[in-house]
């Protein structure tokens, strides 16, 4: 085998492992067009079709499956050897690609990224912000940070934040003009920034003393990101339903005011979600350890009498 054939074979393994050009390109750090060109070059040189391509996705041919089953252990061994080498050097390196919800970005990532990058200067953080669910492996991410409901049964979920709430907020100018809702039912008479999650409009959930409610709100603005919902609320376009970590700075500055605080639903925290069937990349392991240490410190500071192990157990 010629040395020049290795990149094309690595491209094939990256696609075959996830059955996705997008995920394969993200894994290799190249564009999808470059990855497609490498596959075309490999198939032409081998004079055999390795992949079925269609508008619905990618599938392996019988020949492609046989080649992948032969190559995958070898490339996994190379990745493991390089990971072991990094571990011996004690210096995680490379790109760490994370899918992060808006609330998790504010509550989990922002408080540690300066320290993380200073501690591991050879790591590059690649963050994609989205509040919707994600298939971590298929879309080429190393991990996601979101609510635990987004973790599939075969994924590892590590708790990385304290419990948090969702709050209803509005600009003072809006409340002066329209009045303040007293109960969730009052929202039907207000302009609300509607939120579309995974293709469907999200009813606003509320909870008070064990009583749960869901209100289908209405309004002239519909968004699919917390940032846009926040901006709309600040601009006085209506009430918005926002993670308290995201809304916090604007509540403290007076740009927003919280309403219905006694009805705010609580969540048990954010989770770092990753595939347990693969070798955990060293940069991801370093981030997990830092987030666990931060949680330990935070819990000890709130309860000096607690005795905790140095590393929190997986939740």
mmCIF file of C-alpha atoms in Angstrom:
data_model
loop_
_atom_site.group_PDB
_atom_site.id
_atom_site.type_symbol
_atom_site.label_atom_id
_atom_site.label_comp_id
_atom_site.label_asym_id
_atom_site.label_seq_id
_atom_site.Cartn_x
_atom_site.Cartn_y
_atom_site.Cartn_z
ATOM 1 C CA UNK A 1 0.000 0.000 0.000
ATOM 2 C CA UNK A 2 1.271 3.458 -0.894
ATOM 3 C CA UNK A 3 1.475 6.101 1.808
ATOM 4 C CA UNK A 4 -0.625 8.403 -0.386
ATOM 5 C CA UNK A 5 -3.566 5.970 -0.090
ATOM 6 C CA UNK A 6 -3.896 6.381 3.694
ATOM 7 C CA UNK A 7 -5.810 9.720 3.648
ATOM 8 C CA UNK A 8 -8.422 8.332 1.242
ATOM 9 C CA UNK A 9 -8.825 5.179 3.328
ATOM 10 C CA UNK A 10 -9.163 7.310 6.466
ATOM 11 C CA UNK A 11 -11.853 9.330 4.664
ATOM 12 C CA UNK A 12 -13.741 6.136 3.832
ATOM 13 C CA UNK A 13 -13.555 4.878 7.444
ATOM 14 C CA UNK A 14 -14.816 8.236 8.766
ATOM 15 C CA UNK A 15 -17.863 8.100 6.471
ATOM 16 C CA UNK A 16 -18.552 4.404 7.040
ATOM 17 C CA UNK A 17 -18.355 4.785 10.817
ATOM 18 C CA UNK A 18 -21.177 7.355 10.908
ATOM 19 C CA UNK A 19 -22.842 6.830 7.491
ATOM 20 C CA UNK A 20 -22.725 10.585 7.061
ATOM 21 C CA UNK A 21 -20.540 12.838 4.911
ATOM 22 C CA UNK A 22 -21.227 15.715 7.283
ATOM 23 C CA UNK A 23 -20.155 13.792 10.361
ATOM 24 C CA UNK A 24 -17.161 12.298 8.557
ATOM 25 C CA UNK A 25 -15.991 15.717 7.408
ATOM 26 C CA UNK A 26 -16.396 17.129 10.917
ATOM 27 C CA UNK A 27 -14.432 14.233 12.360
ATOM 28 C CA UNK A 28 -11.536 14.782 9.935
ATOM 29 C CA UNK A 29 -11.693 18.568 10.054
ATOM 30 C CA UNK A 30 -12.207 18.970 6.300
ATOM 31 C CA UNK A 31 -15.052 20.175 4.087
ATOM 32 C CA UNK A 32 -17.733 17.817 2.780
ATOM 33 C CA UNK A 33 -16.666 18.582 -0.790
ATOM 34 C CA UNK A 34 -13.079 17.581 0.011
ATOM 35 C CA UNK A 35 -14.333 14.384 1.638
ATOM 36 C CA UNK A 36 -16.537 13.589 -1.373
ATOM 37 C CA UNK A 37 -13.584 14.149 -3.708
ATOM 38 C CA UNK A 38 -11.424 11.781 -1.630
ATOM 39 C CA UNK A 39 -14.115 9.067 -1.842
ATOM 40 C CA UNK A 40 -14.485 9.473 -5.589
ATOM 41 C CA UNK A 41 -10.712 9.218 -5.947
ATOM 42 C CA UNK A 42 -10.593 6.060 -3.808
ATOM 43 C CA UNK A 43 -13.450 4.326 -5.653
ATOM 44 C CA UNK A 44 -11.919 5.200 -9.010
ATOM 45 C CA UNK A 45 -8.506 3.883 -8.007
ATOM 46 C CA UNK A 46 -9.953 0.657 -6.558
ATOM 47 C CA UNK A 47 -12.415 0.374 -9.461
ATOM 48 C CA UNK A 48 -15.251 -0.578 -7.090
ATOM 49 C CA UNK A 49 -18.244 1.184 -5.529
ATOM 50 C CA UNK A 50 -17.972 1.356 -1.742
ATOM 51 C CA UNK A 51 -20.959 3.581 -0.912
ATOM 52 C CA UNK A 52 -24.563 3.947 -2.010
ATOM 53 C CA UNK A 53 -25.429 7.664 -2.077
ATOM 54 C CA UNK A 54 -29.000 8.976 -2.175
ATOM 55 C CA UNK A 55 -31.039 11.938 -0.991
ATOM 56 C CA UNK A 56 -31.984 9.861 2.066
ATOM 57 C CA UNK A 57 -28.410 9.275 3.172
ATOM 58 C CA UNK A 58 -25.404 7.005 2.767
ATOM 59 C CA UNK A 59 -25.163 3.213 2.932
ATOM 60 C CA UNK A 60 -22.325 0.757 2.495
ATOM 61 C CA UNK A 61 -22.213 -1.639 -0.424
ATOM 62 C CA UNK A 62 -21.327 -5.252 0.371
ATOM 63 C CA UNK A 63 -17.766 -4.570 -0.744
ATOM 64 C CA UNK A 64 -17.681 -1.379 1.292
ATOM 65 C CA UNK A 65 -18.876 -3.223 4.384
ATOM 66 C CA UNK A 66 -16.170 -5.849 4.001
ATOM 67 C CA UNK A 67 -13.487 -3.198 3.559
ATOM 68 C CA UNK A 68 -14.742 -1.214 6.559
ATOM 69 C CA UNK A 69 -14.762 -4.301 8.807
ATOM 70 C CA UNK A 70 -11.134 -4.920 7.821
ATOM 71 C CA UNK A 71 -9.939 -1.335 8.153
ATOM 72 C CA UNK A 72 -11.847 -0.133 11.214
ATOM 73 C CA UNK A 73 -9.833 -2.060 13.854
ATOM 74 C CA UNK A 74 -6.569 -0.825 12.320
ATOM 75 C CA UNK A 75 -7.626 2.829 12.301
ATOM 76 C CA UNK A 76 -9.100 2.490 15.808
ATOM 77 C CA UNK A 77 -5.707 1.163 16.894
ATOM 78 C CA UNK A 78 -3.971 4.172 15.344
ATOM 79 C CA UNK A 79 -6.346 6.582 17.108
ATOM 80 C CA UNK A 80 -5.798 4.752 20.395
ATOM 81 C CA UNK A 81 -2.024 4.881 19.968
ATOM 82 C CA UNK A 82 -2.121 8.626 19.305
ATOM 83 C CA UNK A 83 -4.457 9.135 22.272
ATOM 84 C CA UNK A 84 -2.089 7.138 24.482
ATOM 85 C CA UNK A 85 0.804 9.257 23.243
ATOM 86 C CA UNK A 86 -1.074 12.435 24.150
ATOM 87 C CA UNK A 87 -1.881 10.948 27.544
ATOM 88 C CA UNK A 88 1.782 10.183 28.145
ATOM 89 C CA UNK A 89 2.662 13.760 27.242
ATOM 90 C CA UNK A 90 -0.090 14.884 29.615
ATOM 91 C CA UNK A 91 -1.312 17.443 27.141
ATOM 92 C CA UNK A 92 -4.719 16.998 25.454
ATOM 93 C CA UNK A 93 -4.762 18.403 21.946
ATOM 94 C CA UNK A 94 -7.002 18.699 18.913
ATOM 95 C CA UNK A 95 -10.500 19.921 18.256
ATOM 96 C CA UNK A 96 -13.301 19.290 20.759
ATOM 97 C CA UNK A 97 -16.652 19.592 18.964
ATOM 98 C CA UNK A 98 -19.673 20.137 21.223
ATOM 99 C CA UNK A 99 -23.403 20.578 20.594
ATOM 100 C CA UNK A 100 -24.590 22.953 23.342
ATOM 101 C CA UNK A 101 -27.983 24.368 24.269
ATOM 102 C CA UNK A 102 -28.201 28.104 24.975
ATOM 103 C CA UNK A 103 -28.800 27.566 28.686
ATOM 104 C CA UNK A 104 -25.925 25.108 28.968
ATOM 105 C CA UNK A 105 -23.625 27.540 27.159
ATOM 106 C CA UNK A 106 -24.374 30.198 29.780
ATOM 107 C CA UNK A 107 -24.485 27.946 32.850
ATOM 108 C CA UNK A 108 -21.815 25.341 32.012
ATOM 109 C CA UNK A 109 -19.448 26.367 29.216
ATOM 110 C CA UNK A 110 -18.974 30.131 29.697
ATOM 111 C CA UNK A 111 -17.862 29.832 33.363
ATOM 112 C CA UNK A 112 -15.006 27.428 32.487
ATOM 113 C CA UNK A 113 -13.857 27.998 28.920
ATOM 114 C CA UNK A 114 -11.238 30.622 29.775
ATOM 115 C CA UNK A 115 -9.722 28.343 32.421
ATOM 116 C CA UNK A 116 -10.059 25.263 30.193
ATOM 117 C CA UNK A 117 -8.268 26.813 27.216
ATOM 118 C CA UNK A 118 -5.587 28.298 29.465
ATOM 119 C CA UNK A 119 -4.990 24.886 31.040
ATOM 120 C CA UNK A 120 -5.043 23.043 27.694
ATOM 121 C CA UNK A 121 -3.721 25.501 25.079
ATOM 122 C CA UNK A 122 -3.444 22.799 22.386
ATOM 123 C CA UNK A 123 -7.221 22.148 22.445
ATOM 124 C CA UNK A 124 -9.602 23.969 20.081
ATOM 125 C CA UNK A 125 -13.250 24.353 21.146
ATOM 126 C CA UNK A 126 -15.797 24.043 18.326
ATOM 127 C CA UNK A 127 -19.267 24.841 19.687
ATOM 128 C CA UNK A 128 -22.581 24.578 17.854
ATOM 129 C CA UNK A 129 -25.416 26.299 19.678
ATOM 130 C CA UNK A 130 -28.856 24.693 19.399
ATOM 131 C CA UNK A 131 -31.662 23.963 21.844
ATOM 132 C CA UNK A 132 -32.951 20.932 19.932
ATOM 133 C CA UNK A 133 -32.017 17.253 20.255
ATOM 134 C CA UNK A 134 -28.973 15.880 18.442
ATOM 135 C CA UNK A 135 -27.548 12.540 17.367
ATOM 136 C CA UNK A 136 -24.046 13.044 18.766
ATOM 137 C CA UNK A 137 -22.256 10.287 16.854
ATOM 138 C CA UNK A 138 -24.085 10.621 13.532
ATOM 139 C CA UNK A 139 -23.585 14.392 13.351
ATOM 140 C CA UNK A 140 -19.887 14.280 14.162
ATOM 141 C CA UNK A 141 -19.905 15.720 17.693
ATOM 142 C CA UNK A 142 -17.706 14.535 20.535
ATOM 143 C CA UNK A 143 -20.477 15.310 23.031
ATOM 144 C CA UNK A 144 -23.568 17.403 23.725
ATOM 145 C CA UNK A 145 -24.460 19.464 26.784
ATOM 146 C CA UNK A 146 -28.219 19.598 27.255
ATOM 147 C CA UNK A 147 -31.059 18.254 29.393
ATOM 148 C CA UNK A 148 -30.935 14.550 30.158
ATOM 149 C CA UNK A 149 -34.079 13.876 28.083
ATOM 150 C CA UNK A 150 -31.904 14.280 24.969
ATOM 151 C CA UNK A 151 -29.642 11.357 25.950
ATOM 152 C CA UNK A 152 -30.357 8.114 24.073
ATOM 153 C CA UNK A 153 -30.349 4.841 25.997
ATOM 154 C CA UNK A 154 -26.868 3.885 24.769
ATOM 155 C CA UNK A 155 -25.265 7.235 25.692
ATOM 156 C CA UNK A 156 -23.359 8.191 28.830
ATOM 157 C CA UNK A 157 -24.865 11.203 30.666
ATOM 158 C CA UNK A 158 -22.739 13.028 33.246
ATOM 159 C CA UNK A 159 -24.397 15.729 35.336
ATOM 160 C CA UNK A 160 -22.424 18.966 34.996
ATOM 161 C CA UNK A 161 -24.616 21.670 36.543
ATOM 162 C CA UNK A 162 -26.859 22.474 39.468
ATOM 163 C CA UNK A 163 -30.661 22.466 39.037
ATOM 164 C CA UNK A 164 -32.028 25.416 37.082
ATOM 165 C CA UNK A 165 -35.350 27.095 36.291
ATOM 166 C CA UNK A 166 -37.142 28.536 33.312
ATOM 167 C CA UNK A 167 -38.538 32.025 33.878
ATOM 168 C CA UNK A 168 -41.104 34.133 32.041
ATOM 169 C CA UNK A 169 -39.605 37.527 31.269
ATOM 170 C CA UNK A 170 -40.604 40.756 29.583
ATOM 171 C CA UNK A 171 -39.282 44.269 29.096
ATOM 172 C CA UNK A 172 -40.528 46.885 31.623
ATOM 173 C CA UNK A 173 -41.994 48.837 28.699
ATOM 174 C CA UNK A 174 -44.114 45.850 27.653
ATOM 175 C CA UNK A 175 -45.429 45.268 31.186
ATOM 176 C CA UNK A 176 -46.216 48.969 31.579
ATOM 177 C CA UNK A 177 -48.225 48.815 28.374
ATOM 178 C CA UNK A 178 -49.962 45.451 28.773
ATOM 179 C CA UNK A 179 -49.920 44.709 32.489
ATOM 180 C CA UNK A 180 -48.429 41.743 34.362
ATOM 181 C CA UNK A 181 -49.934 38.242 34.168
ATOM 182 C CA UNK A 182 -50.961 36.869 37.565
ATOM 183 C CA UNK A 183 -51.600 33.235 36.581
ATOM 184 C CA UNK A 184 -50.488 31.126 33.588
ATOM 185 C CA UNK A 185 -54.027 31.394 32.183
ATOM 186 C CA UNK A 186 -53.491 35.151 31.805
ATOM 187 C CA UNK A 187 -50.892 34.450 29.112
ATOM 188 C CA UNK A 188 -53.676 33.846 26.578
ATOM 189 C CA UNK A 189 -54.335 37.596 26.641
ATOM 190 C CA UNK A 190 -50.666 38.491 26.075
ATOM 191 C CA UNK A 191 -48.228 38.550 23.168
ATOM 192 C CA UNK A 192 -45.800 35.697 23.763
ATOM 193 C CA UNK A 193 -42.659 34.833 21.827
ATOM 194 C CA UNK A 194 -43.505 31.363 20.548
ATOM 195 C CA UNK A 195 -40.737 28.769 20.501
ATOM 196 C CA UNK A 196 -40.379 26.082 17.844
ATOM 197 C CA UNK A 197 -38.401 23.051 19.035
ATOM 198 C CA UNK A 198 -37.663 20.147 16.704
ATOM 199 C CA UNK A 199 -40.333 21.337 14.274
ATOM 200 C CA UNK A 200 -43.196 21.755 16.767
ATOM 201 C CA UNK A 201 -44.416 24.743 18.764
ATOM 202 C CA UNK A 202 -43.515 24.355 22.424
ATOM 203 C CA UNK A 203 -46.305 24.799 24.986
ATOM 204 C CA UNK A 204 -45.041 26.582 28.085
ATOM 205 C CA UNK A 205 -44.926 24.210 31.093
ATOM 206 C CA UNK A 206 -45.583 25.519 34.599
ATOM 207 C CA UNK A 207 -45.479 23.947 38.036
ATOM 208 C CA UNK A 208 -46.611 25.148 41.460
ATOM 209 C CA UNK A 209 -46.891 23.053 44.629
ATOM 210 C CA UNK A 210 -47.219 19.845 42.641
ATOM 211 C CA UNK A 211 -49.712 21.313 40.153
ATOM 212 C CA UNK A 212 -48.517 21.138 36.538
ATOM 213 C CA UNK A 213 -49.901 23.188 33.664
ATOM 214 C CA UNK A 214 -49.086 23.543 29.967
ATOM 215 C CA UNK A 215 -50.199 26.677 28.171
ATOM 216 C CA UNK A 216 -50.337 27.006 24.378
ATOM 217 C CA UNK A 217 -49.281 30.634 23.953
ATOM 218 C CA UNK A 218 -49.780 32.904 20.969
ATOM 219 C CA UNK A 219 -47.886 35.837 19.523
ATOM 220 C CA UNK A 220 -46.644 37.536 16.385
ATOM 221 C CA UNK A 221 -43.077 36.220 16.701
ATOM 222 C CA UNK A 222 -41.927 32.597 16.509
ATOM 223 C CA UNK A 223 -38.259 31.632 16.975
ATOM 224 C CA UNK A 224 -36.148 28.507 17.308
ATOM 225 C CA UNK A 225 -33.374 29.881 19.519
ATOM 226 C CA UNK A 226 -33.221 31.255 23.030
ATOM 227 C CA UNK A 227 -31.067 34.153 21.842
ATOM 228 C CA UNK A 228 -33.787 35.382 19.490
ATOM 229 C CA UNK A 229 -36.473 34.902 22.137
ATOM 230 C CA UNK A 230 -34.359 36.921 24.571
ATOM 231 C CA UNK A 231 -33.788 39.675 22.010
ATOM 232 C CA UNK A 232 -37.500 39.847 21.208
ATOM 233 C CA UNK A 233 -38.360 40.193 24.903
ATOM 234 C CA UNK A 234 -35.763 42.936 25.422
ATOM 235 C CA UNK A 235 -37.196 44.779 22.419
ATOM 236 C CA UNK A 236 -40.663 44.714 24.021
ATOM 237 C CA UNK A 237 -42.250 42.332 21.509
ATOM 238 C CA UNK A 238 -43.782 40.142 24.198
ATOM 239 C CA UNK A 239 -43.209 37.683 27.026
ATOM 240 C CA UNK A 240 -40.522 35.025 26.605
ATOM 241 C CA UNK A 241 -39.844 31.687 28.309
ATOM 242 C CA UNK A 242 -36.090 31.623 29.075
ATOM 243 C CA UNK A 243 -33.520 29.627 31.057
ATOM 244 C CA UNK A 244 -32.654 31.637 34.173
ATOM 245 C CA UNK A 245 -28.917 31.401 33.400
ATOM 246 C CA UNK A 246 -29.523 33.094 30.036
ATOM 247 C CA UNK A 247 -31.938 35.705 31.390
ATOM 248 C CA UNK A 248 -29.990 36.415 34.599
ATOM 249 C CA UNK A 249 -27.709 39.260 33.394
ATOM 250 C CA UNK A 250 -30.665 41.102 31.827
ATOM 251 C CA UNK A 251 -32.809 40.679 34.923
ATOM 252 C CA UNK A 252 -30.011 42.119 37.056
ATOM 253 C CA UNK A 253 -29.506 45.054 34.688
ATOM 254 C CA UNK A 254 -33.229 45.860 34.669
ATOM 255 C CA UNK A 255 -33.645 45.299 30.926
ATOM 256 C CA UNK A 256 -36.036 42.461 31.746
ATOM 257 C CA UNK A 257 -38.419 41.655 34.579
ATOM 258 C CA UNK A 258 -39.559 38.187 35.688
ATOM 259 C CA UNK A 259 -43.260 37.366 36.046
ATOM 260 C CA UNK A 260 -45.067 34.315 37.449
ATOM 261 C CA UNK A 261 -41.961 33.370 39.510
ATOM 262 C CA UNK A 262 -43.951 31.016 41.757
ATOM 263 C CA UNK A 263 -44.910 28.995 38.667
ATOM 264 C CA UNK A 264 -41.355 28.581 37.302
ATOM 265 C CA UNK A 265 -40.641 24.923 36.454
ATOM 266 C CA UNK A 266 -37.357 23.423 37.659
ATOM 267 C CA UNK A 267 -34.986 20.980 35.915
ATOM 268 C CA UNK A 268 -32.458 18.787 37.662
ATOM 269 C CA UNK A 269 -29.466 20.146 35.743
ATOM 270 C CA UNK A 270 -27.560 19.946 32.484
ATOM 271 C CA UNK A 271 -25.773 16.797 31.364
ATOM 272 C CA UNK A 272 -22.736 16.170 29.211
ATOM 273 C CA UNK A 273 -23.807 13.403 26.830
ATOM 274 C CA UNK A 274 -21.393 11.252 24.855
ATOM 275 C CA UNK A 275 -21.099 7.846 23.227
ATOM 276 C CA UNK A 276 -19.828 5.251 25.681
ATOM 277 C CA UNK A 277 -18.970 2.748 22.948
ATOM 278 C CA UNK A 278 -16.037 4.781 21.688
ATOM 279 C CA UNK A 279 -12.712 5.743 23.195
ATOM 280 C CA UNK A 280 -13.256 9.040 25.009
ATOM 281 C CA UNK A 281 -11.022 11.685 23.357
ATOM 282 C CA UNK A 282 -8.486 13.156 25.745
ATOM 283 C CA UNK A 283 -9.801 16.758 25.369
ATOM 284 C CA UNK A 284 -13.298 15.553 26.264
ATOM 285 C CA UNK A 285 -11.994 13.652 29.281
ATOM 286 C CA UNK A 286 -10.190 16.805 30.422
ATOM 287 C CA UNK A 287 -13.381 18.870 30.088
ATOM 288 C CA UNK A 288 -15.416 16.289 32.011
ATOM 289 C CA UNK A 289 -12.869 16.302 34.842
ATOM 290 C CA UNK A 290 -12.883 20.112 34.997
ATOM 291 C CA UNK A 291 -16.684 20.316 35.072
ATOM 292 C CA UNK A 292 -16.880 17.653 37.767
ATOM 293 C CA UNK A 293 -14.293 19.485 39.860
ATOM 294 C CA UNK A 294 -16.264 22.721 39.467
ATOM 295 C CA UNK A 295 -19.459 20.984 40.639
ATOM 296 C CA UNK A 296 -17.604 19.546 43.633
ATOM 297 C CA UNK A 297 -16.270 22.986 44.579
ATOM 298 C CA UNK A 298 -19.694 24.600 44.170
ATOM 299 C CA UNK A 299 -21.418 21.980 46.335
ATOM 300 C CA UNK A 300 -18.768 22.198 49.042
ATOM 301 C CA UNK A 301 -19.045 25.993 49.127
ATOM 302 C CA UNK A 302 -22.823 25.834 49.610
ATOM 303 C CA UNK A 303 -22.589 23.185 52.335
ATOM 304 C CA UNK A 304 -19.254 23.321 54.252
ATOM 305 C CA UNK A 305 -20.228 20.270 56.250
ATOM 306 C CA UNK A 306 -20.387 17.988 53.226
ATOM 307 C CA UNK A 307 -17.623 15.467 52.633
ATOM 308 C CA UNK A 308 -17.324 14.665 48.948
ATOM 309 C CA UNK A 309 -14.952 12.478 46.922
ATOM 310 C CA UNK A 310 -12.507 14.244 44.635
ATOM 311 C CA UNK A 311 -14.436 13.242 41.531
ATOM 312 C CA UNK A 312 -18.206 12.986 41.355
ATOM 313 C CA UNK A 313 -19.678 9.671 40.286
ATOM 314 C CA UNK A 314 -21.467 9.480 36.954
ATOM 315 C CA UNK A 315 -25.158 10.183 37.198
#
